[in-house]
Coordinates of C-alpha atoms in Angstrom, one line a residue:
X225 CA 14.7 38.4 -10.8
X226 CA 13.4 36.9 -7.6
X227 CA 16.1 35.3 -5.5
X228 CA 16.4 33.0 -2.5
X229 CA 13.7 34.0 0.0
X230 CA 15.0 32.1 3.0
X231 CA 18.5 31.9 4.5
X232 CA 21.0 30.8 1.9
X233 CA 24.7 29.9 2.2
X234 CA 27.0 33.0 2.3
X235 CA 28.4 33.9 -1.1
X236 CA 25.7 32.2 -3.1
X237 CA 24.6 28.6 -3.6
X238 CA 27.2 27.6 -6.2
X239 CA 30.1 29.2 -4.2
X240 CA 28.9 27.2 -1.2
X241 CA 29.2 24.0 -3.2
X242 CA 32.7 24.9 -4.3
X243 CA 33.8 25.5 -0.7
X244 CA 32.2 22.3 0.6
X245 CA 34.0 20.2 -2.0
X246 CA 37.4 21.7 -1.4
X247 CA 39.9 19.0 -0.4
X248 CA 39.7 20.0 3.3
X249 CA 35.9 19.9 3.4
X250 CA 35.0 16.9 1.3
X251 CA 32.8 14.5 3.2
X252 CA 34.6 11.4 4.6
X253 CA 32.7 8.8 2.6
X254 CA 35.1 6.0 3.2
X255 CA 34.7 2.9 1.2
X256 CA 30.9 2.6 1.6
X257 CA 28.6 3.9 -1.1
X258 CA 26.4 6.5 0.3
X259 CA 23.0 7.6 -1.2
X260 CA 20.8 10.6 -1.3
X261 CA 17.0 10.3 -1.7
X262 CA 15.2 13.3 -3.2
X263 CA 11.4 13.4 -3.5
X264 CA 9.9 16.0 -6.0
X265 CA 6.2 16.7 -5.6
X266 CA 4.0 18.7 -7.9
X267 CA 3.5 19.6 -11.6
X268 CA 5.5 22.5 -12.9
X269 CA 3.7 22.3 -16.3
X270 CA 1.3 25.1 -17.2
X271 CA -2.3 23.9 -17.0
X272 CA -3.4 26.4 -19.7
X273 CA -0.4 26.1 -22.0
X274 CA 0.6 22.4 -22.1
X275 CA 1.7 22.2 -25.7
X276 CA 5.4 22.2 -26.6
X277 CA 6.5 22.6 -23.0
X278 CA 10.1 21.7 -22.2
X279 CA 11.2 18.8 -20.1
X280 CA 10.4 18.9 -16.4
X281 CA 12.5 20.6 -13.7
X282 CA 14.0 17.4 -12.2
X283 CA 14.8 15.7 -15.6
X284 CA 16.4 18.9 -17.0
X285 CA 18.6 19.2 -13.9
X286 CA 19.7 15.6 -14.0
X287 CA 20.6 16.0 -17.7
X288 CA 22.5 19.2 -17.3
X289 CA 24.2 19.1 -13.9
X290 CA 28.0 18.7 -14.1
X291 CA 28.0 16.9 -10.8
X292 CA 25.7 14.1 -12.0
X293 CA 27.6 11.4 -13.9
X294 CA 26.8 10.7 -17.6
X295 CA 25.8 12.9 -20.5
X296 CA 22.3 14.1 -21.2
X297 CA 21.6 11.4 -23.8
X298 CA 22.5 8.5 -21.4
X299 CA 20.5 10.1 -18.6
X300 CA 17.4 10.2 -20.8
X301 CA 18.0 6.5 -21.7
X302 CA 18.2 5.6 -18.1
X303 CA 15.1 7.5 -17.2
X304 CA 13.2 5.7 -20.0
X305 CA 14.4 2.3 -18.7
X306 CA 13.2 2.9 -15.2
X307 CA 9.8 1.6 -14.0
X308 CA 7.3 4.4 -14.5
X309 CA 4.5 3.9 -12.0
X310 CA 1.1 5.5 -12.4
X311 CA 2.0 8.1 -9.7
X312 CA 5.7 8.7 -9.8
X313 CA 8.9 8.1 -11.9
X314 CA 12.1 6.9 -10.3
X315 CA 15.5 8.2 -11.5
X316 CA 18.8 6.8 -10.4
X317 CA 22.2 8.4 -11.1
X318 CA 25.6 9.0 -9.5
X319 CA 26.5 12.4 -8.0
X320 CA 29.9 13.7 -6.9
X321 CA 31.5 10.6 -8.4
X322 CA 30.6 7.9 -5.9
X323 CA 27.2 9.0 -4.3
X324 CA 24.1 7.2 -5.4
X325 CA 21.3 9.6 -6.2
X326 CA 17.7 8.3 -6.2
X327 CA 15.0 10.8 -7.3
X328 CA 11.2 10.1 -7.1
X329 CA 9.4 12.6 -9.3
X330 CA 5.7 12.7 -8.3
X331 CA 3.8 15.1 -10.6
X332 CA 0.3 13.9 -9.5
X333 CA -0.8 14.8 -6.0
X334 CA -3.5 12.1 -6.1
X335 CA -1.0 9.7 -4.6
X336 CA -1.9 11.1 -1.2
X337 CA -5.5 10.1 -1.8
X338 CA -5.2 6.8 -3.6
X339 CA -2.0 5.4 -1.9
X340 CA -1.2 7.4 1.2
X341 CA 0.8 4.5 2.6
X342 CA 3.4 4.7 -0.3
X343 CA 3.3 8.5 -0.1
X344 CA 4.0 8.5 3.7
X345 CA 7.0 6.2 3.1
X346 CA 8.4 8.4 0.3
X347 CA 8.2 11.5 2.5
X348 CA 9.6 9.7 5.6
X349 CA 12.6 8.4 3.7
X350 CA 13.5 11.6 1.8
X351 CA 16.7 13.5 2.5
X352 CA 15.5 16.5 0.5
X353 CA 12.0 17.4 -0.7
X354 CA 11.3 19.6 -3.7
X355 CA 7.8 21.1 -4.1
X356 CA 7.2 22.6 -7.6
X357 CA 4.3 24.4 -9.1
X358 CA 3.6 26.6 -12.1
X359 CA 2.9 30.3 -11.3
X360 CA 0.1 30.4 -13.9
X361 CA -1.9 27.5 -12.3
X362 CA -3.4 29.2 -9.3
X363 CA -6.3 26.7 -8.9
X364 CA -3.9 23.8 -8.5
X365 CA -1.7 25.8 -6.1
X366 CA -4.5 26.5 -3.7
X367 CA -5.8 23.0 -4.0
X368 CA -2.3 21.7 -3.0
X369 CA -1.9 24.3 -0.3
X370 CA -5.2 23.6 1.3
X371 CA -5.4 19.8 1.0
X372 CA -1.8 18.3 0.8
X373 CA 0.6 20.8 2.4
X374 CA -0.8 20.0 5.9
X375 CA -0.2 16.3 5.3
X376 CA 3.4 17.0 4.2
X377 CA 3.9 19.3 7.2
X378 CA 2.9 16.6 9.6
X379 CA 5.2 14.0 8.0
X380 CA 8.3 16.3 7.8
X381 CA 11.2 15.5 10.2
X382 CA 13.9 18.1 9.9
X383 CA 14.1 17.5 6.2
X384 CA 15.1 20.5 4.0
X385 CA 12.4 21.6 1.6
X386 CA 12.8 23.6 -1.6
X387 CA 9.8 25.3 -3.1
X388 CA 10.3 26.1 -6.8
X389 CA 7.9 28.5 -8.5
X390 CA 8.3 27.7 -12.2
X391 CA 7.3 29.9 -15.2
X392 CA 6.8 33.6 -16.1
X393 CA 3.5 35.1 -15.0
X394 CA 1.1 35.8 -17.8
X395 CA -1.8 38.2 -17.9
X396 CA -1.1 39.0 -14.2
X397 CA -3.6 41.5 -12.7
X398 CA -2.8 43.7 -9.8
X399 CA -4.8 42.5 -6.7
X400 CA -7.4 44.8 -5.2
X401 CA -5.9 47.1 -2.5
X402 CA -9.3 47.8 -0.9
X403 CA -9.1 46.6 2.8
X404 CA -12.8 45.6 2.6
X405 CA -12.4 43.5 -0.6
X406 CA -11.7 39.8 -0.2
X407 CA -11.8 38.9 -3.9
X408 CA -8.7 37.5 -5.6
X409 CA -8.6 38.9 -9.0
X410 CA -5.2 37.6 -10.0
X411 CA -4.9 34.5 -12.2
X412 CA -1.3 33.8 -11.2
X413 CA 0.4 32.7 -8.0
X414 CA 2.0 35.8 -6.5
X415 CA 5.5 35.9 -5.0
X416 CA 4.0 36.7 -1.6
X417 CA 1.9 33.6 -1.7
X418 CA 4.9 31.5 -2.5
X419 CA 7.0 33.1 0.3
X420 CA 4.1 32.5 2.8
X421 CA 4.0 28.8 1.9
X422 CA 7.7 28.6 2.3
X423 CA 7.5 30.1 5.8
X424 CA 4.8 27.6 6.8
X425 CA 7.1 24.7 5.9
X426 CA 10.4 26.4 6.9
X427 CA 11.5 26.0 3.3
X428 CA 13.8 27.7 0.7
X429 CA 11.8 29.6 -1.9
X430 CA 13.1 29.9 -5.5
X431 CA 11.5 31.5 -8.6
X432 CA 12.6 29.9 -11.9
X433 CA 11.4 32.0 -14.8
X434 CA 12.6 29.4 -17.3
X435 CA 14.3 26.0 -17.4
X436 CA 17.6 27.3 -18.9
X437 CA 21.2 26.7 -17.9
X438 CA 21.2 29.7 -15.4
X439 CA 18.0 28.9 -13.5
X440 CA 18.6 25.1 -13.6
X441 CA 22.3 24.8 -13.3
X442 CA 23.5 27.7 -11.2
X443 CA 20.4 28.7 -9.3
X444 CA 18.2 25.7 -8.6
X445 CA 21.2 23.3 -8.9
X446 CA 23.3 25.3 -6.5
X447 CA 20.7 25.3 -3.7
X448 CA 19.9 21.6 -4.3
X449 CA 23.6 20.6 -4.2
X450 CA 24.2 22.6 -1.0
X451 CA 21.5 20.6 0.7
X452 CA 22.9 17.4 -0.8
X453 CA 26.2 18.1 0.8
X454 CA 24.6 18.8 4.2
X455 CA 22.8 15.5 4.0
X456 CA 26.1 13.7 3.2
X457 CA 27.9 15.3 6.1
X458 CA 25.0 14.4 8.4
X459 CA 25.1 10.8 7.3
X460 CA 28.9 10.6 7.6
X461 CA 28.7 12.0 11.1
X462 CA 26.1 9.4 12.1
X463 CA 28.2 6.6 10.7
X464 CA 31.3 7.8 12.6
X465 CA 29.4 7.9 15.9
X466 CA 28.2 4.3 15.4
X467 CA 31.7 3.2 14.5
X468 CA 33.1 4.8 17.7
X469 CA 30.5 3.1 19.8
X470 CA 31.2 -0.3 18.3
X471 CA 35.0 0.2 18.9
X472 CA 34.5 1.2 22.5
X473 CA 33.9 -2.5 23.5
X474 CA 36.8 -5.0 23.8
X475 CA 36.6 -8.7 24.2
X476 CA 33.2 -10.0 23.4
X477 CA 31.2 -7.7 21.1
X478 CA 27.5 -7.1 21.7
X479 CA 25.3 -9.2 19.5
X480 CA 23.9 -7.4 16.4
X481 CA 20.1 -7.4 16.2
X482 CA 19.1 -8.1 12.7
X483 CA 16.3 -6.3 11.1
X484 CA 12.9 -8.0 11.1
X485 CA 11.7 -9.5 7.8
X486 CA 10.0 -7.2 5.5
X487 CA 6.2 -7.3 5.8
X488 CA 4.2 -8.4 2.8
X489 CA 3.2 -5.5 0.5
X490 CA -0.5 -5.1 0.0
X491 CA -1.3 -3.8 -3.4
X492 CA -4.4 -1.7 -3.6
X493 CA -7.0 -2.3 -6.4
X494 CA -7.6 0.6 -8.8
X495 CA -11.1 2.2 -8.6
X496 CA -13.6 1.4 -11.3
X497 CA -16.3 3.7 -10.0
X498 CA -16.8 5.8 -13.2
X499 CA -16.6 2.7 -15.4
X500 CA -19.3 1.0 -13.3
X501 CA -21.7 3.9 -13.7
X502 CA -20.8 4.3 -17.4
X503 CA -21.6 0.6 -18.1
X504 CA -25.0 1.1 -16.4
X505 CA -26.1 3.2 -19.4
X506 CA -25.4 0.5 -21.9
X507 CA -26.6 -2.6 -19.9
X508 CA -30.2 -1.1 -19.8
X509 CA -30.9 -2.7 -16.4
X510 CA -33.2 -1.0 -13.8
X511 CA -34.3 1.7 -16.3
X512 CA -36.8 4.1 -14.8
X513 CA -36.9 6.9 -17.3
X514 CA -37.2 7.0 -21.1
X515 CA -36.5 10.1 -23.3
X516 CA -38.5 10.7 -26.5
X517 CA -38.0 13.3 -29.3
X518 CA -40.7 15.8 -30.2
X519 CA -42.2 13.2 -32.6
X520 CA -42.7 10.8 -29.7
X521 CA -40.0 8.4 -30.9
X522 CA -37.9 6.7 -28.2
X523 CA -34.3 8.1 -28.1
X524 CA -32.5 6.7 -25.0
X525 CA -33.2 5.0 -21.6
X526 CA -31.6 6.2 -18.4
X527 CA -31.8 6.2 -14.6
X528 CA -33.2 9.0 -12.4
X529 CA -30.7 8.4 -9.6
X530 CA -27.7 9.0 -11.8
X531 CA -29.1 12.0 -13.5
X532 CA -30.2 13.6 -10.3
X533 CA -26.7 13.0 -8.8
X534 CA -25.1 15.5 -11.2
X535 CA -27.9 17.9 -12.1
X536 CA -30.4 20.1 -10.3
X537 CA -32.4 20.3 -13.5
X538 CA -33.2 16.6 -13.3
X539 CA -33.9 17.0 -9.5
X540 CA -36.5 19.6 -10.4
X541 CA -37.9 17.5 -13.3
X542 CA -38.3 14.4 -11.2
X543 CA -39.7 16.3 -8.1
X544 CA -36.7 15.5 -5.9
X545 CA -36.5 19.2 -5.2
X546 CA -39.0 22.0 -5.7
X547 CA -38.4 25.4 -7.3
X548 CA -38.4 26.9 -3.7
X549 CA -35.5 24.6 -2.7
X550 CA -33.4 25.5 -5.8
X551 CA -34.1 29.2 -6.0
X552 CA -32.3 29.6 -9.3
X553 CA -34.3 31.0 -12.2
X554 CA -31.9 29.8 -14.9
X555 CA -32.2 26.2 -13.7
X556 CA -36.0 26.4 -13.6
X557 CA -36.2 28.0 -17.0
X558 CA -33.8 25.3 -18.5
X559 CA -36.0 22.6 -17.1
X560 CA -39.2 24.1 -18.5
X561 CA -37.7 24.8 -21.9
X562 CA -36.0 21.4 -22.5
X563 CA -38.2 18.7 -21.0
X564 CA -41.8 17.7 -20.4
X565 CA -43.2 14.7 -18.6
X566 CA -45.9 12.6 -20.4
X567 CA -48.2 10.5 -18.3
X568 CA -50.9 10.1 -21.0
X569 CA -52.3 6.6 -21.1
X570 CA -53.0 7.0 -24.8
X571 CA -49.2 7.4 -25.4
X572 CA -47.9 5.1 -28.3
X573 CA -46.6 1.9 -26.7
X574 CA -48.1 2.6 -23.3
X575 CA -50.2 -0.6 -23.5
X576 CA -47.1 -2.7 -23.9
X577 CA -45.5 -1.3 -20.7
X578 CA -45.5 -3.4 -17.6
X579 CA -48.3 -2.6 -15.2
X580 CA -46.1 -2.8 -12.2
X581 CA -43.9 0.4 -12.3
X582 CA -43.3 1.5 -15.9
X583 CA -40.5 4.0 -16.7
X584 CA -41.3 7.7 -16.7
X585 CA -41.7 9.2 -20.2
X586 CA -39.9 12.5 -20.8
X587 CA -40.4 14.5 -24.0
X588 CA -37.3 16.5 -25.1
X589 CA -38.7 19.7 -26.6
X590 CA -35.6 20.8 -28.4
X591 CA -35.1 18.6 -31.5
X592 CA -31.4 19.7 -32.0
X593 CA -30.6 19.0 -28.3
X594 CA -32.5 15.7 -28.5
X595 CA -30.3 14.5 -31.5
X596 CA -27.2 14.8 -29.2
X597 CA -28.9 13.4 -26.1
X598 CA -27.3 10.0 -26.2
X599 CA -23.8 11.6 -26.3
X600 CA -24.7 13.9 -23.5
X601 CA -25.9 11.1 -21.3
X602 CA -22.8 9.1 -22.1
X603 CA -20.8 12.2 -21.0
X604 CA -22.8 12.4 -17.7
X605 CA -22.5 8.7 -16.9
X606 CA -18.8 8.8 -17.5
X607 CA -18.3 11.4 -14.8
X608 CA -19.2 14.7 -16.5
X609 CA -15.6 15.9 -17.0
X610 CA -14.6 14.9 -20.6
X611 CA -15.7 18.1 -22.2
X612 CA -13.5 17.9 -25.3
X613 CA -14.8 14.5 -26.2
X614 CA -18.4 15.7 -25.8
X615 CA -17.8 18.7 -28.0
X616 CA -16.1 16.5 -30.6
X617 CA -19.1 14.1 -30.6
X618 CA -21.6 16.9 -31.0
X619 CA -19.6 18.5 -33.9
X620 CA -19.8 15.2 -35.7
X621 CA -23.6 15.3 -35.6
X622 CA -24.3 19.0 -36.0
X623 CA -22.8 20.9 -38.9
X624 CA -23.8 24.4 -37.7
X625 CA -21.3 25.8 -35.2
X626 CA -24.1 27.9 -33.7
X627 CA -26.1 24.8 -32.9
X628 CA -23.0 23.2 -31.4
X629 CA -22.4 26.2 -29.1
X630 CA -26.1 26.3 -28.2
X631 CA -26.1 22.6 -27.2
X632 CA -22.9 23.0 -25.1
X633 CA -24.4 26.0 -23.3
X634 CA -27.5 23.9 -22.4
X635 CA -25.3 21.1 -21.1
X636 CA -23.6 23.7 -18.9
X637 CA -26.9 24.9 -17.6
X638 CA -28.0 21.3 -16.8
X639 CA -24.8 20.8 -14.7
X640 CA -24.9 24.2 -13.1
X641 CA -24.8 24.6 -9.3
X642 CA -27.6 26.8 -8.0
X643 CA -26.5 30.3 -7.1
X644 CA -23.2 30.2 -9.1
X645 CA -22.6 32.1 -12.3
X646 CA -20.7 30.5 -15.1
X647 CA -19.5 27.7 -12.9
X648 CA -18.4 25.7 -16.0
X649 CA -17.1 28.7 -18.0
X650 CA -13.7 27.1 -18.8
X651 CA -14.6 23.5 -19.7
X652 CA -11.1 22.5 -20.7
X653 CA -9.7 23.0 -17.2
X654 CA -12.0 20.1 -16.1
X655 CA -10.0 17.6 -18.2
X656 CA -7.4 17.4 -15.4
X657 CA -9.8 17.6 -12.5
X658 CA -11.8 15.0 -10.8
X659 CA -15.2 14.0 -12.2
X660 CA -18.2 16.0 -11.3
X661 CA -19.4 13.3 -8.9
X662 CA -17.0 14.9 -6.4
X663 CA -17.9 18.5 -7.0
X664 CA -21.6 18.6 -7.6
X665 CA -24.5 16.9 -5.9
X666 CA -23.1 13.4 -5.3
X667 CA -24.8 10.0 -4.9
X668 CA -24.2 10.3 -1.1
X669 CA -27.1 12.7 -1.1
X670 CA -29.4 9.8 -1.7
X671 CA -27.8 7.3 0.7
X672 CA -30.3 5.9 3.1
X673 CA -33.0 8.2 1.9
X674 CA -36.4 7.3 0.4
X675 CA -36.1 9.7 -2.5
X676 CA -36.2 7.8 -5.8
X677 CA -35.7 4.5 -3.8
X678 CA -37.1 1.4 -5.4
X679 CA -35.9 -1.3 -2.9
X680 CA -35.9 -1.5 0.9
X681 CA -33.6 -3.7 3.0
X682 CA -34.8 -5.0 6.3
X683 CA -31.9 -5.3 8.9
X684 CA -32.3 -6.0 12.6
X685 CA -35.8 -4.7 12.7
X686 CA -35.1 -1.5 10.8
X687 CA -35.4 -0.5 7.1
X688 CA -32.8 1.0 4.8
X689 CA -34.0 2.4 1.4
X690 CA -31.7 2.0 -1.6
X691 CA -31.7 2.3 -5.4
X692 CA -31.4 -0.8 -7.6
X693 CA -29.5 0.9 -10.4
X694 CA -26.6 1.8 -8.2
X695 CA -26.5 -1.6 -6.5
X696 CA -26.6 -3.4 -9.9
X697 CA -23.9 -1.2 -11.4
X698 CA -21.5 -1.5 -8.4
X699 CA -22.0 -5.1 -7.2
X700 CA -22.2 -8.2 -9.4
X701 CA -23.9 -10.2 -6.7
X702 CA -26.6 -7.6 -6.5
X703 CA -26.9 -7.5 -10.3
X704 CA -27.5 -11.3 -10.4
X705 CA -29.9 -11.1 -7.5
X706 CA -32.1 -8.4 -9.0
X707 CA -32.0 -9.6 -12.6
X708 CA -32.2 -13.4 -12.2
X709 CA -34.9 -15.8 -11.3
X710 CA -34.7 -14.9 -7.6
X711 CA -37.4 -13.8 -5.2
X712 CA -35.5 -10.5 -4.7
X713 CA -36.0 -9.6 -8.4
X714 CA -39.7 -9.0 -7.9
X715 CA -39.7 -8.0 -4.2
X716 CA -39.4 -4.5 -2.8
X717 CA -38.7 -5.5 0.8
X718 CA -35.5 -7.7 1.1
X719 CA -34.3 -9.1 4.4
X720 CA -30.6 -9.1 5.1
X721 CA -29.0 -11.5 7.6
X722 CA -25.5 -11.9 9.1
X723 CA -24.5 -8.2 9.2
X724 CA -25.4 -5.3 11.4
X725 CA -27.2 -2.2 10.2
X726 CA -24.0 0.0 10.7
X727 CA -21.9 -2.5 8.7
X728 CA -24.5 -2.7 5.9
X729 CA -24.8 1.1 5.8
X730 CA -21.0 1.4 5.5
X731 CA -21.2 -1.2 2.6
X732 CA -23.8 0.9 0.8
X733 CA -21.7 4.0 1.4
X734 CA -18.9 2.4 -0.5
X735 CA -21.2 1.4 -3.4
X736 CA -22.6 4.9 -3.6
X737 CA -19.4 7.0 -3.1
X738 CA -16.4 4.6 -3.7
X739 CA -15.1 5.4 -0.3
X740 CA -15.6 4.3 3.3
X741 CA -14.1 5.1 6.7
X742 CA -14.5 2.4 9.4
X743 CA -14.6 3.5 13.0
X744 CA -12.0 0.9 14.0
X745 CA -10.4 -2.4 13.4
X746 CA -13.5 -4.4 14.5
X747 CA -15.8 -2.5 12.2
X748 CA -13.3 -2.8 9.4
X749 CA -13.3 -6.6 9.8
X750 CA -17.1 -6.7 9.8
X751 CA -17.1 -4.6 6.7
X752 CA -14.5 -7.0 5.1
X753 CA -16.8 -9.9 5.9
X754 CA -19.8 -8.1 4.3
X755 CA -17.7 -7.3 1.2
X756 CA -16.6 -10.9 0.9
X757 CA -20.2 -12.0 1.1
X758 CA -21.2 -9.7 -1.8
X759 CA -17.8 -10.3 -3.6
X760 CA -16.7 -6.7 -3.8
X761 CA -13.0 -7.2 -3.9
X762 CA -11.8 -3.6 -3.9
X763 CA -13.7 -2.9 -0.6
X764 CA -12.0 -6.0 0.9
X765 CA -8.6 -4.5 0.0
X766 CA -9.6 -1.2 1.5
X767 CA -10.6 -2.9 4.7
X768 CA -7.4 -5.0 4.7
X769 CA -5.3 -1.8 4.3
X770 CA -7.1 0.0 7.0
X771 CA -6.5 -2.9 9.5
X772 CA -2.9 -3.1 8.6
X773 CA -2.4 0.6 8.9
X774 CA -4.1 0.7 12.3
X775 CA -2.0 -2.1 13.7
X776 CA 1.3 -0.7 12.3
X777 CA 0.7 2.7 13.9
X778 CA 0.2 1.2 17.4
X779 CA 3.3 1.5 19.7
X780 CA 4.5 -1.7 21.5
X781 CA 2.9 -0.6 24.8
X782 CA -0.5 -0.3 23.2
X783 CA -0.1 -3.6 21.4
X784 CA 0.6 -5.3 24.7
X785 CA -2.4 -3.8 26.5
X786 CA -5.0 -3.9 23.8
X787 CA -8.0 -6.2 24.1
X788 CA -8.1 -7.1 20.4
X789 CA -7.6 -10.8 19.8
X790 CA -5.1 -10.8 17.0
X791 CA -5.3 -14.6 16.6
X792 CA -9.1 -14.4 16.2
X793 CA -8.5 -11.7 13.6
X794 CA -6.2 -14.0 11.8
X795 CA -8.7 -16.9 11.7
X796 CA -11.5 -14.6 10.5
X797 CA -9.2 -13.4 7.7
X798 CA -8.5 -16.9 6.6
X799 CA -12.1 -18.1 6.8
X800 CA -13.2 -15.2 4.6
X801 CA -10.5 -15.8 2.0
X802 CA -8.5 -12.6 2.8
X803 CA -5.2 -14.2 2.0
X804 CA -3.2 -10.9 1.9
X805 CA -4.4 -9.9 5.4
X806 CA -3.9 -13.4 6.9
X807 CA -0.3 -13.6 5.6
X808 CA 0.4 -10.1 6.9
X809 CA -1.0 -10.9 10.3
X810 CA 1.2 -14.0 10.6
X811 CA 4.3 -11.9 9.8
X812 CA 3.0 -9.2 12.3
X813 CA 2.7 -11.8 15.1
X814 CA 6.2 -13.1 14.3
X815 CA 7.7 -9.6 14.2
X816 CA 6.1 -8.8 17.6
X817 CA 6.8 -12.3 19.1
X818 CA 7.8 -11.1 22.6
X819 CA 4.4 -9.3 22.9
X820 CA 2.0 -11.8 21.4
X821 CA 3.6 -14.9 22.8
X822 CA 2.6 -13.7 26.3
X823 CA -1.1 -13.5 25.4
X824 CA -3.4 -16.4 26.1
X825 CA -4.8 -16.4 22.6
X826 CA -1.3 -17.3 21.3
X827 CA -2.0 -20.9 22.2
X828 CA -4.9 -20.9 19.8
X829 CA -2.6 -20.8 16.8
X830 CA -2.6 -24.0 14.7
X831 CA 0.4 -26.2 14.4
X832 CA 1.2 -24.8 11.0
X833 CA 0.8 -21.2 12.1
X834 CA 2.9 -21.8 15.2
X835 CA 5.6 -23.3 13.1
X836 CA 5.6 -20.3 10.8
X837 CA 5.7 -17.8 13.7
X838 CA 8.6 -19.6 15.4
X839 CA 10.6 -19.8 12.2
X840 CA 10.2 -16.0 11.4
X841 CA 10.1 -14.7 15.0
X842 CA 11.9 -11.5 15.9
X843 CA 14.1 -11.3 17.7
X844 CA 15.4 -14.7 17.0
X845 CA 16.4 -17.4 19.6
X846 CA 20.0 -17.1 18.4
X847 CA 20.1 -13.4 19.2
X848 CA 18.5 -13.9 22.7
X849 CA 21.1 -16.5 23.5
X850 CA 24.0 -14.2 22.3
X851 CA 22.5 -11.3 24.3
X852 CA 22.3 -13.5 27.5
X853 CA 26.0 -14.5 27.1
X854 CA 27.1 -10.9 26.5
X855 CA 25.2 -9.7 29.6
X856 CA 26.8 -12.5 31.6
X857 CA 30.2 -11.4 30.4
X858 CA 29.6 -7.7 31.2
X859 CA 28.4 -8.7 34.7
X860 CA 31.5 -10.8 35.3
X861 CA 33.8 -7.9 34.3
X862 CA 32.0 -5.6 36.7
X863 CA 32.3 -8.1 39.6
X864 CA 36.0 -8.5 38.9
X865 CA 36.5 -4.7 39.0
X866 CA 34.7 -4.5 42.3
X867 CA 37.0 -7.1 43.9
X868 CA 40.1 -5.4 42.6

């Protein structure tokens, strides 16, 4: 059995808990209810064996620990009644009799990507952090180690960390001992890797082979309860110091500065990137390619830009890349065996096509593959990661299991990355991963490039190529503009007014990639105005959150010396219907009243805004008066002492 890898209390964890809670060592809690905040990060479930797995580490500990009040059934009831958010579950219990225990269990690491503001607050307010992973999910371990551990490391502030490696290693292979070999043949996370991660964080490393009474109660529970006692002792010591300082003054007590009002919480809007592209397949707008079966019967319509964004096969088919660029014989062979472009003017129905720019006709040579093409395209448009659903849809159409396997293999070849062998060998593991947009050739490859572009924007004397299909799918204003009775519907060159080229390129980057990174507060406000003009609400929220985060991270000295006109920012937010940002800015001005009241732009506030700021200002007028009286009293005492 692997034990505690970093310094542990003498005599073992559970003995340390017993000594700490002897009558002479029990923390002096007084009459105030103290609390401990534990943040648990990671998923200890097995990514390859998820069926019939037991309850999670944290929930099992809370249900079985003798130091947590309530039996297991009541704990499970309390856990079910808590608010389960999309990214974490909150548990509340009582430990050691009168200590409030708050646990946030975050099994999904995506909280650091989608809502880093909340994740930063969770890490910053934690008394103990538990990082858990399954020893049989090496891919997730390295993803967490490379992408998220550096973020946690920067946010840590002398907080004890426990790293729990859960599970028994299965099918573990011995790593290669050759000094020249850099391959990693093992499929499990080794003990050495876990200890190395613990050293990087200064953490305690535990291996829990199962979630039974020994590993949970005596082993993990003992270490966790030891750190809980240390946290209680530290909080008690801090309270005693504050109490001594307050009792050191006699006569007039110093005024107590109240906390500023809580700032309004800005709720981020969930992404609908995959849904937008998926809906594009069904709305049949801006279609530029039509697939036909071997009998020249139309099967399905599609869009070159979306197909090329996920497949080098379609890049080769539509001449976006040449065979020399790809240099992969399997991709070239798949393209030649499956598809053929037909430009014959005698093609059935060719005379009814519009003379302007008719869709490209593609013949699917394989009849079996063609019968499943609509399901395959729906799979691609939805993000190319729901493999089980695709296989189920194909099985419904094809009775022969050999045909099903053949079609699945061809889909893998279509989505293959050049130069990689069997890159999609284990399709089921992609169910829990991000869609293929983030792993394969993404739409960002086509941003501001003339390849497959069918519209050009003219901005400040320069041109920006774009693709109507993406604009229509991601922006309702663009969809109405290109499909309604407007001049832009038939024009290729479209002028854009009121925004700079840099701002419009950032706007297009969001439409293509669902992300953006403004260079500063000014550019974020320009992008917010552009998003309001095209009614892209989620981009507005992203810009609002960026501005708020930038202002909150500024120290007082920088706020006092910066050239940014905060009142002008407030008026722009109001004018462009950014209610959340304008409300937050008013609270921000009130909270930093002593700084902004000295700036000349403070006089530009309206009567209503000025009244709000004066009402919610911090520190308040009452506190400043009390502080002046206290200073006067202290000064008079010093003068009297000098005379005596």
